[in-house]
Amino acid sequence: MCDYTQVHYKCSRLRYTVRAWCTKYQETHERCPANVVAIEYRLDENCGALI
């Protein structure tokens, strides 16, 4: 499983960012199941800033 951070934004939107790719992804570039290892709150950032 690949390690991800769950990020919460001001508009209540969630986003998952990769912390570390698993070995399977590094070899095949096929995504593996997400393993959320951290939660981050960016409540001062608007959702429009994501794009």
PDB file of C-alpha atoms in Angstrom:
ATOM      1  CA  MET A   1       0.000   0.000   0.000  1.00  0.00           C
ATOM      2  CA  CYS A   2       1.085   3.557  -0.719  1.00  0.00           C
ATOM      3  CA  ASP A   3       1.153   6.070   2.129  1.00  0.00           C
ATOM      4  CA  TYR A   4      -1.088   9.135   1.765  1.00  0.00           C
ATOM      5  CA  THR A   5      -1.889  12.295   3.727  1.00  0.00           C
ATOM      6  CA  GLN A   6      -5.569  13.256   3.957  1.00  0.00           C
ATOM      7  CA  VAL A   7      -5.808  17.062   3.603  1.00  0.00           C
ATOM      8  CA  HIS A   8      -8.899  19.039   4.720  1.00  0.00           C
ATOM      9  CA  TYR A   9      -9.567  22.490   3.188  1.00  0.00           C
ATOM     10  CA  LYS A  10     -11.697  25.490   4.195  1.00  0.00           C
ATOM     11  CA  CYS A  11     -14.564  24.526   1.851  1.00  0.00           C
ATOM     12  CA  SER A  12     -14.783  21.039   3.450  1.00  0.00           C
ATOM     13  CA  ARG A  13     -13.119  19.424   0.440  1.00  0.00           C
ATOM     14  CA  LEU A  14     -10.752  16.511   1.006  1.00  0.00           C
ATOM     15  CA  ARG A  15      -7.668  15.730  -0.991  1.00  0.00           C
ATOM     16  CA  TYR A  16      -5.206  12.865  -0.693  1.00  0.00           C
ATOM     17  CA  THR A  17      -1.533  13.512  -1.356  1.00  0.00           C
ATOM     18  CA  VAL A  18       1.128  10.821  -1.640  1.00  0.00           C
ATOM     19  CA  ARG A  19       3.724  10.611   1.092  1.00  0.00           C
ATOM     20  CA  ALA A  20       5.477   7.518  -0.262  1.00  0.00           C
ATOM     21  CA  TRP A  21       4.862   5.302  -3.280  1.00  0.00           C
ATOM     22  CA  CYS A  22       4.795   1.568  -2.659  1.00  0.00           C
ATOM     23  CA  THR A  23       7.270  -0.739  -4.380  1.00  0.00           C
ATOM     24  CA  LYS A  24       4.567  -2.093  -6.712  1.00  0.00           C
ATOM     25  CA  TYR A  25       3.826   1.422  -8.018  1.00  0.00           C
ATOM     26  CA  GLN A  26       7.512   2.183  -8.497  1.00  0.00           C
ATOM     27  CA  GLU A  27       7.917  -0.941 -10.618  1.00  0.00           C
ATOM     28  CA  THR A  28       4.613  -1.005 -12.561  1.00  0.00           C
ATOM     29  CA  HIS A  29       3.140   2.543 -12.245  1.00  0.00           C
ATOM     30  CA  GLU A  30      -0.180   0.909 -11.295  1.00  0.00           C
ATOM     31  CA  ARG A  31      -1.755   2.552  -8.272  1.00  0.00           C
ATOM     32  CA  CYS A  32      -2.080   0.454  -5.167  1.00  0.00           C
ATOM     33  CA  PRO A  33      -4.632   0.888  -2.347  1.00  0.00           C
ATOM     34  CA  ALA A  34      -4.295   4.053  -0.273  1.00  0.00           C
ATOM     35  CA  ASN A  35      -3.034   3.860   3.286  1.00  0.00           C
ATOM     36  CA  VAL A  36      -3.822   7.145   5.095  1.00  0.00           C
ATOM     37  CA  VAL A  37      -1.013   7.705   7.600  1.00  0.00           C
ATOM     38  CA  ALA A  38      -1.566  11.391   8.427  1.00  0.00           C
ATOM     39  CA  ILE A  39      -4.329  14.000   8.478  1.00  0.00           C
ATOM     40  CA  GLU A  40      -3.562  17.647   7.726  1.00  0.00           C
ATOM     41  CA  TYR A  41      -5.868  20.654   8.117  1.00  0.00           C
ATOM     42  CA  ARG A  42      -5.406  23.601   5.760  1.00  0.00           C
ATOM     43  CA  LEU A  43      -8.485  25.482   6.889  1.00  0.00           C
ATOM     44  CA  ASP A  44      -6.950  28.812   5.853  1.00  0.00           C
ATOM     45  CA  GLU A  45      -6.700  27.708   2.186  1.00  0.00           C
ATOM     46  CA  ASN A  46      -9.656  28.073  -0.184  1.00  0.00           C
ATOM     47  CA  CYS A  47     -10.595  25.254  -2.520  1.00  0.00           C
ATOM     48  CA  GLY A  48     -10.129  27.476  -5.571  1.00  0.00           C
ATOM     49  CA  ALA A  49      -6.433  27.620  -4.726  1.00  0.00           C
ATOM     50  CA  LEU A  50      -6.082  23.894  -5.515  1.00  0.00           C
ATOM     51  CA  ILE A  51      -6.206  24.295  -9.272  1.00  0.00           C
TER      52      ILE A  51
END
